[in-house]
PDB file of C-alpha atoms (C1' of nucleotides) in Angstrom:
ATOM      1  CA  MET P 479      48.756 171.296  81.013  1.00  0.00           C
ATOM      2  CA  ASN P 480      48.089 169.494  77.825  1.00  0.00           C
ATOM      3  CA  GLU P 481      45.774 166.629  78.529  1.00  0.00           C
ATOM      4  CA  ARG P 482      45.210 163.924  75.914  1.00  0.00           C
ATOM      5  CA  MET P 483      42.247 161.338  76.413  1.00  0.00           C
ATOM      6  CA  VAL P 484      43.575 157.577  76.356  1.00  0.00           C
ATOM      7  CA  ALA P 485      41.494 156.306  73.251  1.00  0.00           C
ATOM      8  CA  ARG P 486      39.598 152.980  72.996  1.00  0.00           C
ATOM      9  CA  SER P 487      42.083 151.208  70.876  1.00  0.00           C
ATOM     10  CA  PHE P 488      44.532 151.669  74.193  1.00  0.00           C
ATOM     11  CA  TYR P 489      42.312 149.364  75.929  1.00  0.00           C
ATOM     12  CA  ALA P 490      41.563 146.994  73.053  1.00  0.00           C
ATOM     13  CA  ARG P 491      44.720 144.905  74.195  1.00  0.00           C
ATOM     14  CA  ASP P 492      45.765 142.241  76.389  1.00  0.00           C
ATOM     15  CA  PRO P 493      45.171 143.501  79.921  1.00  0.00           C
ATOM     16  CA  LEU P 494      48.476 142.411  80.779  1.00  0.00           C
ATOM     17  CA  LEU P 495      50.087 145.127  78.674  1.00  0.00           C
ATOM     18  CA  VAL P 496      47.366 147.785  79.302  1.00  0.00           C
ATOM     19  CA  ALA P 497      47.644 147.354  83.253  1.00  0.00           C
ATOM     20  CA  PRO P 498      51.400 148.804  83.687  1.00  0.00           C
ATOM     21  CA  GLU P 499      50.873 151.331  81.054  1.00  0.00           C
ATOM     22  CA  LEU P 500      47.841 152.734  82.787  1.00  0.00           C
ATOM     23  CA  LEU P 501      50.273 154.072  85.626  1.00  0.00           C
ATOM     24  CA  ASN P 502      50.558 157.670  86.028  1.00  0.00           C
ATOM     25  CA  LYS P 503      47.569 158.289  83.629  1.00  0.00           C
ATOM     26  CA  VAL P 504      44.887 160.443  85.338  1.00  0.00           C
ATOM     27  CA  LEU P 505      41.216 159.043  85.875  1.00  0.00           C
ATOM     28  CA  LEU P 506      38.779 161.945  85.730  1.00  0.00           C
ATOM     29  CA  THR P 507      35.260 161.984  86.870  1.00  0.00           C
ATOM     30  CA  PRO P 508      32.643 164.652  87.351  1.00  0.00           C
ATOM     31  CA  ARG P 509      33.673 164.403  91.050  1.00  0.00           C
ATOM     32  CA  GLY P 510      37.271 164.530  91.132  1.00  0.00           C
ATOM     33  CA  ALA P 511      40.345 163.202  89.473  1.00  0.00           C
ATOM     34  CA  GLY P 512      43.385 161.051  90.381  1.00  0.00           C
ATOM     35  CA  ARG P 513      46.539 159.774  89.238  1.00  0.00           C
ATOM     36  CA  ILE P 514      46.599 156.105  88.713  1.00  0.00           C
ATOM     37  CA  VAL P 515      49.378 154.703  90.842  1.00  0.00           C
ATOM     38  CA  GLU P 516      48.052 150.793  91.118  1.00  0.00           C
ATOM     39  CA  VAL P 517      46.508 148.366  88.748  1.00  0.00           C
ATOM     40  CA  GLU P 518      45.869 144.699  88.641  1.00  0.00           C
ATOM     41  CA  ALA P 519      45.182 142.652  85.719  1.00  0.00           C
ATOM     42  CA  TYR P 520      42.728 140.089  85.117  1.00  0.00           C
ATOM     43  CA  ASP P 521      42.895 137.735  82.159  1.00  0.00           C
ATOM     44  CA  GLY P 522      39.400 136.366  81.514  1.00  0.00           C
ATOM     45  CA  PRO P 523      39.229 133.073  80.639  1.00  0.00           C
ATOM     46  CA  ASN P 524      42.696 132.189  81.218  1.00  0.00           C
ATOM     47  CA  ASP P 525      42.787 133.488  84.853  1.00  0.00           C
ATOM     48  CA  PRO P 526      41.316 131.678  87.510  1.00  0.00           C
ATOM     49  CA  GLY P 527      41.351 134.941  89.662  1.00  0.00           C
ATOM     50  CA  SER P 528      39.056 136.720  86.904  1.00  0.00           C
ATOM     51  CA  HIS P 529      35.416 137.055  87.657  1.00  0.00           C
ATOM     52  CA  ALA P 530      35.142 135.823  83.801  1.00  0.00           C
ATOM     53  CA  PHE P 531      36.716 132.763  84.154  1.00  0.00           C
ATOM     54  CA  ARG P 532      33.594 130.744  84.255  1.00  0.00           C
ATOM     55  CA  GLY P 533      31.895 132.459  81.447  1.00  0.00           C
ATOM     56  CA  PRO P 534      29.502 135.243  81.356  1.00  0.00           C
ATOM     57  CA  THR P 535      26.885 135.748  84.153  1.00  0.00           C
ATOM     58  CA  PRO P 536      24.603 139.100  84.708  1.00  0.00           C
ATOM     59  CA  ARG P 537      26.847 140.611  87.068  1.00  0.00           C
ATOM     60  CA  THR P 538      29.806 140.235  84.560  1.00  0.00           C
ATOM     61  CA  ARG P 539      28.374 140.826  81.365  1.00  0.00           C
ATOM     62  CA  VAL P 540      30.128 144.277  80.940  1.00  0.00           C
ATOM     63  CA  MET P 541      33.471 142.250  80.833  1.00  0.00           C
ATOM     64  CA  PHE P 542      32.343 140.399  77.808  1.00  0.00           C
ATOM     65  CA  GLY P 543      31.275 143.731  75.980  1.00  0.00           C
ATOM     66  CA  PRO P 544      33.520 146.212  74.159  1.00  0.00           C
ATOM     67  CA  PRO P 545      36.750 147.693  75.586  1.00  0.00           C
ATOM     68  CA  GLY P 546      36.840 151.067  77.328  1.00  0.00           C
ATOM     69  CA  HIS P 547      33.999 150.613  79.366  1.00  0.00           C
ATOM     70  CA  LEU P 548      33.791 150.326  83.157  1.00  0.00           C
ATOM     71  CA  TYR P 549      32.816 146.938  85.004  1.00  0.00           C
ATOM     72  CA  VAL P 550      31.984 147.996  88.492  1.00  0.00           C
ATOM     73  CA  TYR P 551      31.058 145.170  90.777  1.00  0.00           C
ATOM     74  CA  PHE P 552      30.004 145.006  94.252  1.00  0.00           C
ATOM     75  CA  THR P 553      31.611 142.718  96.947  1.00  0.00           C
ATOM     76  CA  TYR P 554      31.713 141.969 100.688  1.00  0.00           C
ATOM     77  CA  GLY P 555      28.290 143.211 100.979  1.00  0.00           C
ATOM     78  CA  MET P 556      29.336 146.907 101.043  1.00  0.00           C
ATOM     79  CA  HIS P 557      32.059 147.932  98.614  1.00  0.00           C
ATOM     80  CA  TRP P 558      32.095 148.854  94.915  1.00  0.00           C
ATOM     81  CA  CYS P 559      35.350 148.311  92.614  1.00  0.00           C
ATOM     82  CA  ALA P 560      36.145 149.430  89.292  1.00  0.00           C
ATOM     83  CA  ASN P 561      37.830 148.095  86.170  1.00  0.00           C
ATOM     84  CA  ILE P 562      38.657 148.975  82.708  1.00  0.00           C
ATOM     85  CA  VAL P 563      37.348 146.440  80.188  1.00  0.00           C
ATOM     86  CA  CYS P 564      39.875 145.457  77.776  1.00  0.00           C
ATOM     87  CA  ARG P 565      40.506 143.398  74.562  1.00  0.00           C
ATOM     88  CA  THR P 566      37.421 142.961  72.415  1.00  0.00           C
ATOM     89  CA  GLU P 567      33.744 142.023  72.338  1.00  0.00           C
ATOM     90  CA  GLY P 568      33.321 138.427  73.650  1.00  0.00           C
ATOM     91  CA  GLU P 569      36.889 138.328  74.845  1.00  0.00           C
ATOM     92  CA  PRO P 570      37.012 139.483  78.251  1.00  0.00           C
ATOM     93  CA  GLY P 571      39.675 140.943  80.091  1.00  0.00           C
ATOM     94  CA  ALA P 572      40.084 143.848  82.432  1.00  0.00           C
ATOM     95  CA  VAL P 573      42.300 145.951  84.676  1.00  0.00           C
ATOM     96  CA  LEU P 574      41.136 146.843  88.323  1.00  0.00           C
ATOM     97  CA  ILE P 575      41.941 150.412  89.370  1.00  0.00           C
ATOM     98  CA  ARG P 576      43.469 149.904  93.228  1.00  0.00           C
ATOM     99  CA  ALA P 577      44.847 153.277  94.018  1.00  0.00           C
ATOM    100  CA  LEU P 578      44.796 156.830  93.027  1.00  0.00           C
ATOM    101  CA  ALA P 579      47.007 159.736  94.032  1.00  0.00           C
ATOM    102  CA  PRO P 580      44.235 162.492  94.491  1.00  0.00           C
ATOM    103  CA  LEU P 581      44.686 165.349  92.428  1.00  0.00           C
ATOM    104  CA  ARG P 582      41.436 167.203  92.012  1.00  0.00           C
ATOM    105  CA  GLY P 583      37.979 167.319  94.302  1.00  0.00           C
ATOM    106  CA  LEU P 584      39.732 166.547  97.498  1.00  0.00           C
ATOM    107  CA  GLU P 585      36.985 168.254  99.332  1.00  0.00           C
ATOM    108  CA  ALA P 586      34.347 166.004  98.001  1.00  0.00           C
ATOM    109  CA  MET P 587      36.447 163.025  98.611  1.00  0.00           C
ATOM    110  CA  ARG P 588      36.871 163.824 102.188  1.00  0.00           C
ATOM    111  CA  ALA P 589      33.227 164.451 102.663  1.00  0.00           C
ATOM    112  CA  ALA P 590      32.756 160.870 101.058  1.00  0.00           C
ATOM    113  CA  ARG P 591      35.200 159.016 102.987  1.00  0.00           C
ATOM    114  CA  THR P 592      34.849 160.367 106.550  1.00  0.00           C
ATOM    115  CA  ALA P 593      37.028 157.173 107.773  1.00  0.00           C
ATOM    116  CA  ALA P 594      40.029 158.486 106.026  1.00  0.00           C
ATOM    117  CA  ARG P 595      42.175 160.267 108.733  1.00  0.00           C
ATOM    118  CA  ARG P 596      44.928 161.410 106.002  1.00  0.00           C
ATOM    119  CA  ASP P 597      44.468 162.113 102.452  1.00  0.00           C
ATOM    120  CA  ARG P 598      46.533 159.404 101.360  1.00  0.00           C
ATOM    121  CA  ASP P 599      43.999 157.324 102.734  1.00  0.00           C
ATOM    122  CA  LEU P 600      41.365 158.924 100.354  1.00  0.00           C
ATOM    123  CA  CYS P 601      41.924 156.514  97.546  1.00  0.00           C
ATOM    124  CA  ASN P 602      44.485 153.990  98.395  1.00  0.00           C
ATOM    125  CA  GLY P 603      42.520 150.787  97.753  1.00  0.00           C
ATOM    126  CA  PRO P 604      39.897 149.557  95.220  1.00  0.00           C
ATOM    127  CA  ALA P 605      36.806 150.313  97.041  1.00  0.00           C
ATOM    128  CA  LYS P 606      38.062 153.516  98.772  1.00  0.00           C
ATOM    129  CA  LEU P 607      38.571 155.202  95.469  1.00  0.00           C
ATOM    130  CA  CYS P 608      35.288 154.077  94.366  1.00  0.00           C
ATOM    131  CA  GLN P 609      33.724 155.839  97.329  1.00  0.00           C
ATOM    132  CA  ALA P 610      35.723 158.806  97.127  1.00  0.00           C
ATOM    133  CA  LEU P 611      34.689 159.487  93.622  1.00  0.00           C
ATOM    134  CA  GLY P 612      31.183 158.274  94.013  1.00  0.00           C
ATOM    135  CA  ILE P 613      31.421 155.254  91.716  1.00  0.00           C
ATOM    136  CA  ALA P 614      28.913 152.686  92.239  1.00  0.00           C
ATOM    137  CA  GLY P 615      26.595 150.343  90.575  1.00  0.00           C
ATOM    138  CA  THR P 616      25.158 152.810  88.384  1.00  0.00           C
ATOM    139  CA  ASP P 617      28.235 153.217  86.633  1.00  0.00           C
ATOM    140  CA  ASP P 618      28.775 149.759  85.623  1.00  0.00           C
ATOM    141  CA  GLY P 619      28.818 149.701  81.768  1.00  0.00           C
ATOM    142  CA  THR P 620      29.887 153.416  81.550  1.00  0.00           C
ATOM    143  CA  ASP P 621      31.819 154.023  78.512  1.00  0.00           C
ATOM    144  CA  ILE P 622      35.128 156.135  79.444  1.00  0.00           C
ATOM    145  CA  ALA P 623      36.643 156.270  75.857  1.00  0.00           C
ATOM    146  CA  GLY P 624      33.630 157.983  73.854  1.00  0.00           C
ATOM    147  CA  PRO P 625      34.339 161.426  72.769  1.00  0.00           C
ATOM    148  CA  HIS P 626      32.298 163.109  75.373  1.00  0.00           C
ATOM    149  CA  SER P 627      32.464 160.566  78.250  1.00  0.00           C
ATOM    150  CA  PRO P 628      32.347 162.763  81.812  1.00  0.00           C
ATOM    151  CA  MET P 629      34.513 159.815  82.971  1.00  0.00           C
ATOM    152  CA  ARG P 630      37.776 159.005  81.139  1.00  0.00           C
ATOM    153  CA  VAL P 631      41.356 158.553  81.285  1.00  0.00           C
ATOM    154  CA  VAL P 632      43.842 161.079  80.195  1.00  0.00           C
ATOM    155  CA  ASP P 633      47.586 161.239  79.699  1.00  0.00           C
ATOM    156  CA  ASP P 634      48.876 164.412  81.183  1.00  0.00           C
ATOM    157  CA  GLY P 635      52.590 163.670  79.961  1.00  0.00           C
ATOM    158  CA  VAL P 636      53.608 162.010  82.909  1.00  0.00           C
ATOM    159  CA  ARG P 637      55.165 158.640  81.468  1.00  0.00           C
ATOM    160  CA  PRO P 638      54.210 155.307  82.923  1.00  0.00           C
ATOM    161  CA  PRO P 639      57.228 154.263  85.300  1.00  0.00           C
ATOM    162  CA  ALA P 640      60.154 152.526  83.296  1.00  0.00           C
ATOM    163  CA  GLU P 641      60.381 149.957  85.935  1.00  0.00           C
ATOM    164  CA  PRO P 642      56.965 149.650  87.828  1.00  0.00           C
ATOM    165  CA  MET P 643      57.018 147.646  90.895  1.00  0.00           C
ATOM    166  CA  ASN P 644      55.210 143.989  90.419  1.00  0.00           C
ATOM    167  CA  GLY P 645      54.025 141.377  92.127  1.00  0.00           C
ATOM    168  CA  GLU P 646      51.067 139.033  93.355  1.00  0.00           C
ATOM    169  CA  ARG P 647      47.627 140.180  93.429  1.00  0.00           C
ATOM    170  CA  ILE P 648      45.857 140.821  96.584  1.00  0.00           C
ATOM    171  CA  GLY P 649      42.897 139.224  98.150  1.00  0.00           C
ATOM    172  CA  LEU P 650      42.440 136.333  95.876  1.00  0.00           C
ATOM    173  CA  SER P 651      41.942 132.847  96.624  1.00  0.00           C
ATOM    174  CA  ARG P 652      42.538 131.530  93.303  1.00  0.00           C
ATOM    175  CA  GLY P 653      45.299 132.619  90.687  1.00  0.00           C
ATOM    176  CA  ILE P 654      47.189 134.221  93.506  1.00  0.00           C
ATOM    177  CA  GLU P 655      50.531 133.122  92.133  1.00  0.00           C
ATOM    178  CA  LEU P 656      50.162 135.221  88.875  1.00  0.00           C
ATOM    179  CA  PRO P 657      52.253 138.362  89.395  1.00  0.00           C
ATOM    180  CA  TRP P 658      49.566 140.842  87.523  1.00  0.00           C
ATOM    181  CA  ARG P 659      49.866 143.599  89.958  1.00  0.00           C
ATOM    182  CA  TRP P 660      51.842 146.604  89.216  1.00  0.00           C
ATOM    183  CA  TYR P 661      52.436 149.922  91.204  1.00  0.00           C
ATOM    184  CA  VAL P 662      54.163 153.182  91.334  1.00  0.00           C
ATOM    185  CA  ALA P 663      57.574 152.812  93.333  1.00  0.00           C
ATOM    186  CA  GLY P 664      57.355 154.906  96.432  1.00  0.00           C
ATOM    187  CA  ASP P 665      53.995 156.516  95.949  1.00  0.00           C
ATOM    188  CA  PRO P 666      52.261 156.971  99.508  1.00  0.00           C
ATOM    189  CA  ASN P 667      48.885 156.169  97.845  1.00  0.00           C
ATOM    190  CA  VAL P 668      49.722 152.502  97.096  1.00  0.00           C
ATOM    191  CA  SER P 669      47.344 150.415  99.040  1.00  0.00           C
ATOM    192  CA  ARG P 670      50.307 147.919 100.232  1.00  0.00           C
ATOM    193  CA  THR P 671      53.754 147.860  99.791  1.00  0.00           C
ATOM    194  CA  ASN P 672      54.536 144.795 102.128  1.00  0.00           C
ATOM    195  CA  VAL P 673      53.898 141.955  99.714  1.00  0.00           C
ATOM    196  CA  PRO P 674      56.087 140.040  97.374  1.00  0.00           C
ATOM    197  CA  ARG P 675      57.760 141.801  94.602  1.00  0.00           C
ATOM    198  CA  ARG P 676      59.789 140.600  91.744  1.00  0.00           C
TER     199      ARG P 676
ATOM    200  C1'  DA J  71      53.324 148.469 113.529  1.00  0.00           C
ATOM    201  C1'  DC J  72      51.329 144.544 113.096  1.00  0.00           C
ATOM    202  C1'  DC J  73      47.164 141.583 113.678  1.00  0.00           C
ATOM    203  C1'  DG J  74      42.617 139.725 114.277  1.00  0.00           C
ATOM    204  C1'  DG J  75      37.778 139.721 113.794  1.00  0.00           C
ATOM    205  C1'  DG J  76      33.353 141.996 112.396  1.00  0.00           C
ATOM    206  C1'  DA J  77      30.613 144.385 109.210  1.00  0.00           C
ATOM    207  C1'  DT J  78      26.963 143.688 105.281  1.00  0.00           C
ATOM    208  C1'  DG J  79      24.567 141.448 101.678  1.00  0.00           C
ATOM    209  C1'  DT J  80      24.920 139.888  96.389  1.00  0.00           C
ATOM    210  C1'  DT J  81      26.379 136.074  93.592  1.00  0.00           C
ATOM    211  C1'  DC J  82      26.683 131.612  92.639  1.00  0.00           C
ATOM    212  C1'  DT J  83      27.228 126.338  94.181  1.00  0.00           C
TER     213       DT J  83
ATOM    214  C1'  DG D 787      25.412 128.073 102.652  1.00  0.00           C
ATOM    215  C1'  DA D 788      29.915 129.401 101.210  1.00  0.00           C
ATOM    216  C1'  DA D 789      32.605 132.625  99.187  1.00  0.00           C
ATOM    217  C1'  DC D 790      33.720 137.295  98.446  1.00  0.00           C
ATOM    218  C1'  DA D 791      39.185 141.461  93.408  1.00  0.00           C
ATOM    219  C1'  DT D 792      37.486 144.992 101.251  1.00  0.00           C
ATOM    220  C1'  DC D 793      37.815 148.087 105.000  1.00  0.00           C
ATOM    221  C1'  DC D 794      37.275 149.738 109.487  1.00  0.00           C
ATOM    222  C1'  DC D 795      38.507 149.410 114.338  1.00  0.00           C
ATOM    223  C1'  DG D 796      40.216 147.678 118.642  1.00  0.00           C
ATOM    224  C1'  DG D 797      43.731 144.990 120.615  1.00  0.00           C
ATOM    225  C1'  DT D 798      48.932 144.441 121.710  1.00  0.00           C
ATOM    226  C1'  DG D 799      53.940 145.493 121.594  1.00  0.00           C
TER     227       DG D 799
END
DNA sequence: ACCGGGATGTTCT
DNA sequence: GAACATCCCGGTG
């Protein structure tokens, strides 16, 4: 199947526009690949739920850089989560990848995620997919939009859903009222469906 | 199925 | 010292 790489200009926009358009695109890594089925937008200085809300810190500096790079952060003392940086240098914004439908590298994913009892548990959460694909702190700042990036997003012809599911983001204490989570209706790899929609 | 609590350590107040 | 863009396990129904 024809795979077209998502260009940097795609990411150089408002994360609220980028997020739903990432649905059904494919995240490619050296370890495996998966179709993006759930995302959340984080709107930088306008968003109390964003790590960038209070300005840059050593941890969040990548989010203030150019678009098309990975912002990978460590949380709860054991988990990594991965975002794609949006907008442009000095104007932070990001899209958190929350779930993938595994496509390739299933054996490696199973080996990396011994707690997963079924394949749908391999990548159905932001930290799970990082564990499955081996994404960690060393990947913070990785360019995923360069001509030879080993990690990148491709469009394989499956279009984003015309009417994605949409609702409040998960796990936040601030900015929870903003409906900036999108996911593919009916996909079994979505982390949670039992939450408000609109 | 649903719910509650513990794990585990970096980041920022 | 508290918060944390989470996950896993063991309880109950």
